[in-house]
mmCIF file of C-alpha atoms in Angstrom:
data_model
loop_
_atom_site.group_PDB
_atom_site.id
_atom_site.type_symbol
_atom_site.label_atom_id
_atom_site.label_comp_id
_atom_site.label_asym_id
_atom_site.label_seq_id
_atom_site.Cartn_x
_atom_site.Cartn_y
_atom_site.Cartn_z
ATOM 1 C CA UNK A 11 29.883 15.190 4.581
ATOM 2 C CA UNK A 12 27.052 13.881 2.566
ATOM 3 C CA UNK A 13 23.607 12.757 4.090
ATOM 4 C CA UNK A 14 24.239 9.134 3.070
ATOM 5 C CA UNK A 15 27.875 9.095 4.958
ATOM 6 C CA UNK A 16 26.443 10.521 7.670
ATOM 7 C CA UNK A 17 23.945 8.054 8.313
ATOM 8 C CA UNK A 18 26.103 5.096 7.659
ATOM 9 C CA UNK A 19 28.916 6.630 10.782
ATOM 10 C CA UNK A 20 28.203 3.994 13.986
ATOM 11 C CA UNK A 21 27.035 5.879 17.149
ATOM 12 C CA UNK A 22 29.561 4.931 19.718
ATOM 13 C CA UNK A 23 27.833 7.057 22.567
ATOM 14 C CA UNK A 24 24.636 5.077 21.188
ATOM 15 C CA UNK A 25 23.909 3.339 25.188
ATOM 16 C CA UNK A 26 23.122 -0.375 24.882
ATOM 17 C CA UNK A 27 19.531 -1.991 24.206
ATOM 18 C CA UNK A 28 18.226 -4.517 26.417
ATOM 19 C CA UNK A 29 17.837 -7.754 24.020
ATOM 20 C CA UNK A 30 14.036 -7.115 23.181
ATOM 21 C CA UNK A 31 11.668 -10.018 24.925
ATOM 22 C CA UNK A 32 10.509 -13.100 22.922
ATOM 23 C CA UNK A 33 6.972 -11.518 21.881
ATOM 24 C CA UNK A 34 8.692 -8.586 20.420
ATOM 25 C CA UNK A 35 10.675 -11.197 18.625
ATOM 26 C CA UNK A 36 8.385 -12.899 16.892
ATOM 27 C CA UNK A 37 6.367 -9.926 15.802
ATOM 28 C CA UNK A 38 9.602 -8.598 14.075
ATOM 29 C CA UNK A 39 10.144 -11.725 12.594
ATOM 30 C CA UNK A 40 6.520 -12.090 11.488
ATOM 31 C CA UNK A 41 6.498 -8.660 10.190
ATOM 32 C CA UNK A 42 9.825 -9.336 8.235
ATOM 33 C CA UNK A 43 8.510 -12.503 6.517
ATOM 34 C CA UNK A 44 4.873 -10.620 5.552
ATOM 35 C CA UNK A 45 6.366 -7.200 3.812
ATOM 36 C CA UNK A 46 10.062 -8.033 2.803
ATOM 37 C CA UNK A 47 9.352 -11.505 0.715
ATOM 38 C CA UNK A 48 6.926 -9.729 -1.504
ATOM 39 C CA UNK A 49 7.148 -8.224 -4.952
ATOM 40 C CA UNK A 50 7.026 -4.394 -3.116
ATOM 41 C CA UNK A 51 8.400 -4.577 -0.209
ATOM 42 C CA UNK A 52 7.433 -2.811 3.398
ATOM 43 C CA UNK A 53 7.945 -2.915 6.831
ATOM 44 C CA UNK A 54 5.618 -1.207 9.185
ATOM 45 C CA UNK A 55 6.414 2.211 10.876
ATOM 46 C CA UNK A 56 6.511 0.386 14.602
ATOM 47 C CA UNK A 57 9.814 -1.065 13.625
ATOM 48 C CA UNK A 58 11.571 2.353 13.402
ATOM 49 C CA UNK A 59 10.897 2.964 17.099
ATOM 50 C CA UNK A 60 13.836 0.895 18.879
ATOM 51 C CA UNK A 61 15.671 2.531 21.542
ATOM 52 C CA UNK A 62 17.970 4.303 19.021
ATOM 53 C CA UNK A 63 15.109 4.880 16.726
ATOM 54 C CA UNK A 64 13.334 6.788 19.397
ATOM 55 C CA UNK A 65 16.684 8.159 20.540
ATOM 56 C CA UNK A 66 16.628 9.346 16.819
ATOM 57 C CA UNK A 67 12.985 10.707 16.291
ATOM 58 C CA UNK A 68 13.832 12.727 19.783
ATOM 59 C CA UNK A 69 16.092 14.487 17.841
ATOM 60 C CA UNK A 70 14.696 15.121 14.628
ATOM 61 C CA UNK A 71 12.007 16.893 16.623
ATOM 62 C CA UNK A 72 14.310 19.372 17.219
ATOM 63 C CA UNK A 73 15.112 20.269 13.670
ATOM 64 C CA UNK A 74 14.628 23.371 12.338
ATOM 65 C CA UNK A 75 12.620 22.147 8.888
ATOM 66 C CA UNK A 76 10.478 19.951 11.538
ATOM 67 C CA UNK A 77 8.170 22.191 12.328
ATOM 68 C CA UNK A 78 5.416 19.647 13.300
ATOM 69 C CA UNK A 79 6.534 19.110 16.970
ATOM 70 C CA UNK A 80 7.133 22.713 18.275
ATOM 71 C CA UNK A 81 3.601 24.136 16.015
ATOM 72 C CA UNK A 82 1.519 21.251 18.045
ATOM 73 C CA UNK A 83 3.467 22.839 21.515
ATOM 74 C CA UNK A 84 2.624 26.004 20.689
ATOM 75 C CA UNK A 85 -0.838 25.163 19.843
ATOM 76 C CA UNK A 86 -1.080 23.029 23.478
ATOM 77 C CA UNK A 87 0.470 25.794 25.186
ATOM 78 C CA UNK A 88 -1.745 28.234 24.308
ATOM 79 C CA UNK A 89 -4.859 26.617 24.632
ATOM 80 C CA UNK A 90 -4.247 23.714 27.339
ATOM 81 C CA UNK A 91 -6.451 24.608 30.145
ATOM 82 C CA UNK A 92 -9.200 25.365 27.084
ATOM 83 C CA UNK A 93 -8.834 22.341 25.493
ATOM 84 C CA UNK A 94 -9.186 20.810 29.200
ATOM 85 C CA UNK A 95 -12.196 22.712 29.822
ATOM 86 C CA UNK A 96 -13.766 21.578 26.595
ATOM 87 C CA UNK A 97 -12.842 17.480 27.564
ATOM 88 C CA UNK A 98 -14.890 17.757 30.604
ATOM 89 C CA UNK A 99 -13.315 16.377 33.768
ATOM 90 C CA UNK A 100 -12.747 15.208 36.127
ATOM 91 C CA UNK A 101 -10.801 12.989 33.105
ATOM 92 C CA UNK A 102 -8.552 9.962 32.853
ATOM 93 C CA UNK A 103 -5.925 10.249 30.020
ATOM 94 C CA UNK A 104 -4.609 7.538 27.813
ATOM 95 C CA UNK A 105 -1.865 8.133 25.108
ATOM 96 C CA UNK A 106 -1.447 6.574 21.496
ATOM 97 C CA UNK A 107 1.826 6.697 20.754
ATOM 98 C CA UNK A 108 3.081 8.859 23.467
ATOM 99 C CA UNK A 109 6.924 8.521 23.179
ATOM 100 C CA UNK A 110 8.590 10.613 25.545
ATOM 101 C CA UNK A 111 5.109 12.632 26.284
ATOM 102 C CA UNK A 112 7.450 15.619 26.082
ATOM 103 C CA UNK A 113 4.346 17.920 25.240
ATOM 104 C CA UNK A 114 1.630 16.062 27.064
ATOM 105 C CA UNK A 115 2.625 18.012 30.090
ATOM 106 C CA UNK A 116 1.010 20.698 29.494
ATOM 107 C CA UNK A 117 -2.373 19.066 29.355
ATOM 108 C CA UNK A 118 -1.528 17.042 32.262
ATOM 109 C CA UNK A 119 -0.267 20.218 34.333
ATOM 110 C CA UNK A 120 -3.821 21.949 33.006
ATOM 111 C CA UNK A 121 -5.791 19.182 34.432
ATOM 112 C CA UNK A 122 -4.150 18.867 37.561
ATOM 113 C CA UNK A 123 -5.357 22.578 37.793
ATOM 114 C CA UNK A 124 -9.026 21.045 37.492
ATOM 115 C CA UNK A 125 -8.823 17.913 39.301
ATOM 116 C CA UNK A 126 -7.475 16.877 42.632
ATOM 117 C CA UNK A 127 -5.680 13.857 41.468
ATOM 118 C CA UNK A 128 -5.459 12.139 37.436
ATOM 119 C CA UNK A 129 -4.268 8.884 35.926
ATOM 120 C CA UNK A 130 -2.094 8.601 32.586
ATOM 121 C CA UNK A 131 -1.307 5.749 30.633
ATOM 122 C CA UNK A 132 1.193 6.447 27.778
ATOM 123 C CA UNK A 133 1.020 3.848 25.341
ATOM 124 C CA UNK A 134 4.195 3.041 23.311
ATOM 125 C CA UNK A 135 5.976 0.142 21.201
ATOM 126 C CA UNK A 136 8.721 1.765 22.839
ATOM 127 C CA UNK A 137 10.141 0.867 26.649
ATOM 128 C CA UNK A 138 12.556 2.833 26.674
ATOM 129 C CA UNK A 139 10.332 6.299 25.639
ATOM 130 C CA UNK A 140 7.987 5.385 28.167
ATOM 131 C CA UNK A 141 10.446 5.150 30.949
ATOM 132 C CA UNK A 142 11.783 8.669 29.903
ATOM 133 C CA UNK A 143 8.077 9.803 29.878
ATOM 134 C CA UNK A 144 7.160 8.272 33.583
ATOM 135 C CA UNK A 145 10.546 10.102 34.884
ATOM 136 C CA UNK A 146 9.979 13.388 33.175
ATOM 137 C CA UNK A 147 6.446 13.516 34.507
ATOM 138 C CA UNK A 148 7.161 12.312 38.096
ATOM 139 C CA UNK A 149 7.378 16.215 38.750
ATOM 140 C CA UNK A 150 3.775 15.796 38.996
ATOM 141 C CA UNK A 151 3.213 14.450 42.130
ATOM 142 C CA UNK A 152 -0.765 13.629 42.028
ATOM 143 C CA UNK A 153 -0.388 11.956 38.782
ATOM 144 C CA UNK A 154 -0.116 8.272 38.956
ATOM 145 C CA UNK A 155 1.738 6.882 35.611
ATOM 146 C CA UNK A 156 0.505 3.659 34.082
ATOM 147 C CA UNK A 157 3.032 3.108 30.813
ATOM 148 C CA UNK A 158 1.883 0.236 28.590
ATOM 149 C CA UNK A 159 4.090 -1.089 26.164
ATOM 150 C CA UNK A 160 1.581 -1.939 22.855
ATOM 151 C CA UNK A 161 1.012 -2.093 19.613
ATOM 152 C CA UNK A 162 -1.752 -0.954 17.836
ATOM 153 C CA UNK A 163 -4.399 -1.666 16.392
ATOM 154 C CA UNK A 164 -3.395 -5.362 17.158
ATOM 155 C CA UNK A 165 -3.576 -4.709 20.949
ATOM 156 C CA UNK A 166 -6.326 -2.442 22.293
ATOM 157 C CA UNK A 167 -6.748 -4.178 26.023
ATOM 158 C CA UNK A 168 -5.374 -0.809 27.511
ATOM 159 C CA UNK A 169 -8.504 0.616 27.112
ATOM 160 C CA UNK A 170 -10.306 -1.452 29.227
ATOM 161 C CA UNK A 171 -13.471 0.813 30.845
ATOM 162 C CA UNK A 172 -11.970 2.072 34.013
ATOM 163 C CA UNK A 173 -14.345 4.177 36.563
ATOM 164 C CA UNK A 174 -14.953 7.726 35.246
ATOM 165 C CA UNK A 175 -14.614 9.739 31.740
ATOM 166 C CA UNK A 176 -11.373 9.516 29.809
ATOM 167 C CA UNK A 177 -9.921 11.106 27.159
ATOM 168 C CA UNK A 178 -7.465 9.666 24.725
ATOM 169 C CA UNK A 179 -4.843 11.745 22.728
ATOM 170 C CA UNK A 180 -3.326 10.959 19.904
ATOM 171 C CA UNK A 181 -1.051 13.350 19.039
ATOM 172 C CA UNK A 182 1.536 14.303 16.896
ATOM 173 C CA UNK A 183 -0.135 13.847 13.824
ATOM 174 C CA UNK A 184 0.276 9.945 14.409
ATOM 175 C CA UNK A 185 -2.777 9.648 12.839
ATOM 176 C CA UNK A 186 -1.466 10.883 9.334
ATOM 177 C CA UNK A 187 1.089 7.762 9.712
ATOM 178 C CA UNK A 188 -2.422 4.973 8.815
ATOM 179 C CA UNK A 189 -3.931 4.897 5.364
ATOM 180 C CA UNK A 190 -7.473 7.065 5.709
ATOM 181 C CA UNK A 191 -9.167 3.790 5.987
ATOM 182 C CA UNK A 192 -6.945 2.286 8.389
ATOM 183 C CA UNK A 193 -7.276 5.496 10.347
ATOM 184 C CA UNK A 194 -11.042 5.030 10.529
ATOM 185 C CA UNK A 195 -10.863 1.572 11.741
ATOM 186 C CA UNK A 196 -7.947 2.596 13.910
ATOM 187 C CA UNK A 197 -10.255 5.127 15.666
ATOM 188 C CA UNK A 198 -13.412 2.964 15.108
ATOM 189 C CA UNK A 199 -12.006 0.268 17.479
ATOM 190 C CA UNK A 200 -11.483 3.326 20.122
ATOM 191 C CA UNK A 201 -14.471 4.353 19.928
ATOM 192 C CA UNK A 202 -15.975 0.859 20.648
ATOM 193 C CA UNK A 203 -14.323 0.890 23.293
ATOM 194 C CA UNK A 204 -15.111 3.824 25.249
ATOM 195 C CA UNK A 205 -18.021 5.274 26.386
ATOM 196 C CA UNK A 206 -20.671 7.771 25.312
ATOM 197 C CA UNK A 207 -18.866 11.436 26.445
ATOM 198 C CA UNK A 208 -15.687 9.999 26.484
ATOM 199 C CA UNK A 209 -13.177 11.986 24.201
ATOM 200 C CA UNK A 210 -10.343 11.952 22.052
ATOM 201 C CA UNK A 211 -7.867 14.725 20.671
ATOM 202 C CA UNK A 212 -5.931 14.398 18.028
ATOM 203 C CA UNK A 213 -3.174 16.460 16.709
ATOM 204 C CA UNK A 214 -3.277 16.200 12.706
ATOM 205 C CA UNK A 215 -0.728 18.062 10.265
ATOM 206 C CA UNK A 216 -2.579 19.249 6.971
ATOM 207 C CA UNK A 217 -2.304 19.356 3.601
ATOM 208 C CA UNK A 218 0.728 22.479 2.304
ATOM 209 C CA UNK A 219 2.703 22.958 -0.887
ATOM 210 C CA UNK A 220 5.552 19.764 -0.871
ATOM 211 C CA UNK A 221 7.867 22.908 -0.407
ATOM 212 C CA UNK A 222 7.280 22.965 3.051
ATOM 213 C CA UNK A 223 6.465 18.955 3.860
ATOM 214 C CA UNK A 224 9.527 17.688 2.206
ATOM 215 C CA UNK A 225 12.262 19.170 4.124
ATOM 216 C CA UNK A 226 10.760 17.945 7.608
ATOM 217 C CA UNK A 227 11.596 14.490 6.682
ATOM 218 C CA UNK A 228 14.683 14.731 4.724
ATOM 219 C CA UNK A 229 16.941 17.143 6.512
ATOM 220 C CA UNK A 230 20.595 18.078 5.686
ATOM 221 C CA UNK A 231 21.913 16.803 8.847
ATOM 222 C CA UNK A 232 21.082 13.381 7.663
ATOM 223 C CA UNK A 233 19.489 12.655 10.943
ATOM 224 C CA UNK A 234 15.998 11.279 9.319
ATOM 225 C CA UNK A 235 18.186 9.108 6.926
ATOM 226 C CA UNK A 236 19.771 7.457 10.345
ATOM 227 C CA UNK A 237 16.038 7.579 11.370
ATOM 228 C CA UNK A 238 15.246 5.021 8.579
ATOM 229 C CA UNK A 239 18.398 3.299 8.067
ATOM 230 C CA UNK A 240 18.483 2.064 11.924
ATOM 231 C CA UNK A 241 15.262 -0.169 10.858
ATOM 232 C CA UNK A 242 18.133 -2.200 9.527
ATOM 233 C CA UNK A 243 20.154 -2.231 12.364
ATOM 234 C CA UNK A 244 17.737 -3.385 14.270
ATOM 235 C CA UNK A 245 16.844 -6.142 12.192
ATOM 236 C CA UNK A 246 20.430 -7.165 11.969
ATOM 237 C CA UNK A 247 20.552 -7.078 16.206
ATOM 238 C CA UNK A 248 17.148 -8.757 16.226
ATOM 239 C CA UNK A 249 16.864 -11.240 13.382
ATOM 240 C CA UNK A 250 20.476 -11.619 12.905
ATOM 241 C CA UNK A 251 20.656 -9.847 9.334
ATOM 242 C CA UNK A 252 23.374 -8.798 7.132
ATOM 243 C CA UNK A 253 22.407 -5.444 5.817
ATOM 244 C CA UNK A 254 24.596 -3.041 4.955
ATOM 245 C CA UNK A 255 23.698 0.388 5.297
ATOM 246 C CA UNK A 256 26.306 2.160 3.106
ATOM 247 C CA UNK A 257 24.241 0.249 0.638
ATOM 248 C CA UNK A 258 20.992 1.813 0.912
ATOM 249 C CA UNK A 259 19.508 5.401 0.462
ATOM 250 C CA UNK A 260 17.095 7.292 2.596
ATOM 251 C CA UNK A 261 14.344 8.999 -0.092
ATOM 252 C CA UNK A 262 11.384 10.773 0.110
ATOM 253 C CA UNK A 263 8.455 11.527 -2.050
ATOM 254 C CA UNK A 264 5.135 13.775 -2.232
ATOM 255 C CA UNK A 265 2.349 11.144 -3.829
ATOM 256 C CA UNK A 266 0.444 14.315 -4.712
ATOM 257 C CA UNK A 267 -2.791 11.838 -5.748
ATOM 258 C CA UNK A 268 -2.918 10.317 -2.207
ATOM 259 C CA UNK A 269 -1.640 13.347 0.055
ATOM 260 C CA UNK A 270 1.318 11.911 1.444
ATOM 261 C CA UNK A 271 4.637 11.719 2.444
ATOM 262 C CA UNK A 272 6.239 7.822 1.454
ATOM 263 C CA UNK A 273 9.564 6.855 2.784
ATOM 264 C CA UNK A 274 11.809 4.133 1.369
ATOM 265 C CA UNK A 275 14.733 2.488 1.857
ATOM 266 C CA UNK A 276 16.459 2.216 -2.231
ATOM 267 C CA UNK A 277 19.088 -0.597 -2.557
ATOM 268 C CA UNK A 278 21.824 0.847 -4.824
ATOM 269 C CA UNK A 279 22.866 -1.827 -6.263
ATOM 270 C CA UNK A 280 21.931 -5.495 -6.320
ATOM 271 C CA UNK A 281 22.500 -7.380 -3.390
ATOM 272 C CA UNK A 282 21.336 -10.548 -1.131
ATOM 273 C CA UNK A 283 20.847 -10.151 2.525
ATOM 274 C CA UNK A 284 20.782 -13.309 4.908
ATOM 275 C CA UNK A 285 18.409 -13.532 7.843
ATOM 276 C CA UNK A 286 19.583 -15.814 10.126
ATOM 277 C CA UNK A 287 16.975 -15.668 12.475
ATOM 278 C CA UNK A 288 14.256 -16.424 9.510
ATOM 279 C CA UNK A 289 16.600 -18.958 7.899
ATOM 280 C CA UNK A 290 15.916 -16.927 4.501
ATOM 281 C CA UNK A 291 17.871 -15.311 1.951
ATOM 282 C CA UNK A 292 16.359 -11.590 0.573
ATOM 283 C CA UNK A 293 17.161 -10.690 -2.948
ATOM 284 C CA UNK A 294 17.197 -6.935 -3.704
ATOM 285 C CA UNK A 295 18.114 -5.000 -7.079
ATOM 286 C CA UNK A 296 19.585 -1.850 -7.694
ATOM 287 C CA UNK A 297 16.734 0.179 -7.184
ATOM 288 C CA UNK A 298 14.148 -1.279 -5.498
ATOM 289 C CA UNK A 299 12.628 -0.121 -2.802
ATOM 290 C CA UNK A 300 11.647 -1.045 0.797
ATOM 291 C CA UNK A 301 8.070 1.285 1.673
ATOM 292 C CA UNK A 302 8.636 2.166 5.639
ATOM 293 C CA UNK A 303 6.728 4.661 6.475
ATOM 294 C CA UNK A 304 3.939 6.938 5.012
ATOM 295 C CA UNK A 305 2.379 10.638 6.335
ATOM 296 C CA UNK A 306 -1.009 11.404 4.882
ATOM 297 C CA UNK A 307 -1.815 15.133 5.006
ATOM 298 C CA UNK A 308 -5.505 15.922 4.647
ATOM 299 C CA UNK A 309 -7.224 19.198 4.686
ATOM 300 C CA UNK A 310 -9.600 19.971 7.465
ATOM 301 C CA UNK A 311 -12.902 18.899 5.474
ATOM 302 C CA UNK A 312 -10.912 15.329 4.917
ATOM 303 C CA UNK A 313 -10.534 15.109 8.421
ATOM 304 C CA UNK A 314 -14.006 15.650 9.400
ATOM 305 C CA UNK A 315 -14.937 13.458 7.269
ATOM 306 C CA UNK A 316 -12.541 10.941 8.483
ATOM 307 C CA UNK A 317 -13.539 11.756 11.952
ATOM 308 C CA UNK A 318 -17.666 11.180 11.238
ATOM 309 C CA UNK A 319 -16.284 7.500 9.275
ATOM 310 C CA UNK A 320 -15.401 6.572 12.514
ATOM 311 C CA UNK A 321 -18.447 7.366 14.210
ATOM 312 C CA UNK A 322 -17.098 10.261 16.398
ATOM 313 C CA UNK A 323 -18.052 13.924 16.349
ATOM 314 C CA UNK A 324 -15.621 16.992 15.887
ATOM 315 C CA UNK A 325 -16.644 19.437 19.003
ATOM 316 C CA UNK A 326 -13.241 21.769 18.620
ATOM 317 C CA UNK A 327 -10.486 22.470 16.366
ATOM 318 C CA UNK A 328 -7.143 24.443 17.697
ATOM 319 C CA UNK A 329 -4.870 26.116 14.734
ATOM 320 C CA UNK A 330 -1.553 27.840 14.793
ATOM 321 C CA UNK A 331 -1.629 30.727 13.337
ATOM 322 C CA UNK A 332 -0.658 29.673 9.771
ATOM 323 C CA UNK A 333 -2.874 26.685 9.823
ATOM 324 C CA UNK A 334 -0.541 24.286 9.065
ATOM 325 C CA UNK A 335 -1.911 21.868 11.872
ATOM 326 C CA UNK A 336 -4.433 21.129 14.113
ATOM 327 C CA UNK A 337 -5.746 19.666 17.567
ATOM 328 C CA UNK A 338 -8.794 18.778 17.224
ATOM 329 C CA UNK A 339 -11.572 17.326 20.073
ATOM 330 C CA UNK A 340 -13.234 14.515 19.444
ATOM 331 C CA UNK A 341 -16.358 13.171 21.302
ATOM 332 C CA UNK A 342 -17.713 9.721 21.282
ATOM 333 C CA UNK A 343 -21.933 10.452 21.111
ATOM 334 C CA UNK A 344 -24.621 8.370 23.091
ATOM 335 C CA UNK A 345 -26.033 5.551 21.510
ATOM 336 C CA UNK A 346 -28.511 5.920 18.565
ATOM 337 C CA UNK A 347 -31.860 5.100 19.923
ATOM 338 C CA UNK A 348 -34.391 3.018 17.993
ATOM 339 C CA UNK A 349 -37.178 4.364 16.352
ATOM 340 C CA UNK A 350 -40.907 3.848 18.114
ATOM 341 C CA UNK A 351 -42.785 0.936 16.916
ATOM 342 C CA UNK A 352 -39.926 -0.312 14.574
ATOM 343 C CA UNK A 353 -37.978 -3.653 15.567
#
């Protein structure tokens, strides 16, 4: 079966979504109206992470070419009581982007080890990851679980200052999905608002030969091309659309001069797609492309230079073995102090 058939089959075992609530609405639709009526066309990566979409992502985690998931485990495993010890607690954790938090348990389970009791607040545009992460990690029994559903960098109130030191993770190599300069505002706005000795850790895949990258996101099973192509299920749930799927193709390329991975959606063949919901009408022709989703992969000087952009400073950096990725430690410094006699 080819990868485009594949992704086009329904999922009849696919459990029913909750209609979304009227917020979550209007940011679709406002996201719609910004990056599809435009001469290139985009959506932003948040969309891909419905409940199928994150049913989806679950599963291409699992892949054999995706090796970005089980290398960060292995990495946490190995070093999560050192990475722990480096943070400082007693700690508070908050998540970017936490999904299921199916690896954060091993940091959790090595601070518990520390600390008589923790807080964790996964932060997700998805509610039905973050109900999957709060009842995989109820195991824990002196963990209390705070999930916030948000979007970021738009909404940052989760990191209101509570008592004591935190750490944030961002995982995943998340980070890799914002341009570099988005990424430094991204963690810029963290920064402001923690406090000095806070920390962050961030999981960040790095730069190989396209070789290795390319396969992790276009997989013979087709399962990233559902990935993508459920974007436009969702918008035909949401917005009341009239996409058709079989009429789109999943394709991925290396931008070798800007270190990424770009994803599109290609219309093969001209066609016009009513929104309902928008009251709008989008043209597409036969080969044009929708942008969804990008994964920058820096080196390791690129990254500390990233890092410093932001105003934090790199205290650790955890590799696998083959240095394809890394976790690094992050800490946000005390205030510069002024210089005598100057004003």
């Amino acid at each position: 079966m080819s990868l485009d058939a594949t992704a086009a089959l329904p999922d009849d075992d696919a459990p029913t979504a909750p209609p979304p609530d009227t917020a979550t609405l209007r940011a679709v639709a406002a996201a719609v109206r910004e990056g599809l009526f435009r001469p290139r066309k985009r959506l932003p990566a948040w969309l891909l992470y419905d409940r199928r979409g994150s049913e989806l992502f679950e599963q291409i985690t699992e892949l054999p070419d995706y090796y970005l998931t089980r290398t960060e485990r292995a990495i946490l495993a190995a070093h999560a009581a050192e990475i722990i010890e480096a943070a400082g607690p007693p700690l508070g954790v908050v998540e970017l982007g936490a999904g299921t938090a199916s690896k954060t348990g091993l940091l959790l389970t090595a601070l518990l080890a520390r600390q008589a009791r923790a807080s964790y607040r996964p932060v997700d545009v998805s509610p039905a990851a973050l109900a999957r992460a709060a009842a995989e990690l109820s195991r824990l029994k002196r963990l209390a679980v705070e999930p916030v559903v948000a979007r970021y960098p738009d909404e940052l109130g989760f990191l209101a200052h509570p008592a004591g030191r935190r750490l944030v993770l961002f995982l995943g190599s998340n980070i890799g999905n914002f341009d570099p300069d988005a990424a430094r505002s991204l963690l810029g706005a963290v920064r402001c608002r923690l406090a000095p000795g806070d920390a962050l850790l961030i999981g960040a895949d790095l730069r190989k030969p396209p070789a290795q990258l390319l396969p992790a996101y276009d997989d013979p099973q087709g399962i990233t091309a559902r990935f993508s192509k459920n974007v436009l299920e969702r918008l035909n749930r949401e917005l009341k659309a009239s996409f058709d799927l079989a009429r789109f193709r999943h394709l991925v390329r290396w931008n070798p001069s800007a270190s990424r991975i770009d994803i599109y959606l290609e219309s093969q063949k001209p066609q016009r797609v009513r929104l309902e919901a928008l009251d709008a009408e989008l043209r597409l022709r036969a080969g044009e492309r929708i942008h969804i989703e990008s994964s920058y992969k820096l080196s390791a000087p690129r990254l500390a230079q990233l890092f410093a952009g932001a105003g934090l400073r790199l205290e650790r950096s955890w590799y696998d073995r083959a240095r394809r990725f890394g976790v690094h430690l992050l800490r946000v410094p005390p205030p510069r102090s002024r210089r005598p006699g100057l004003h």
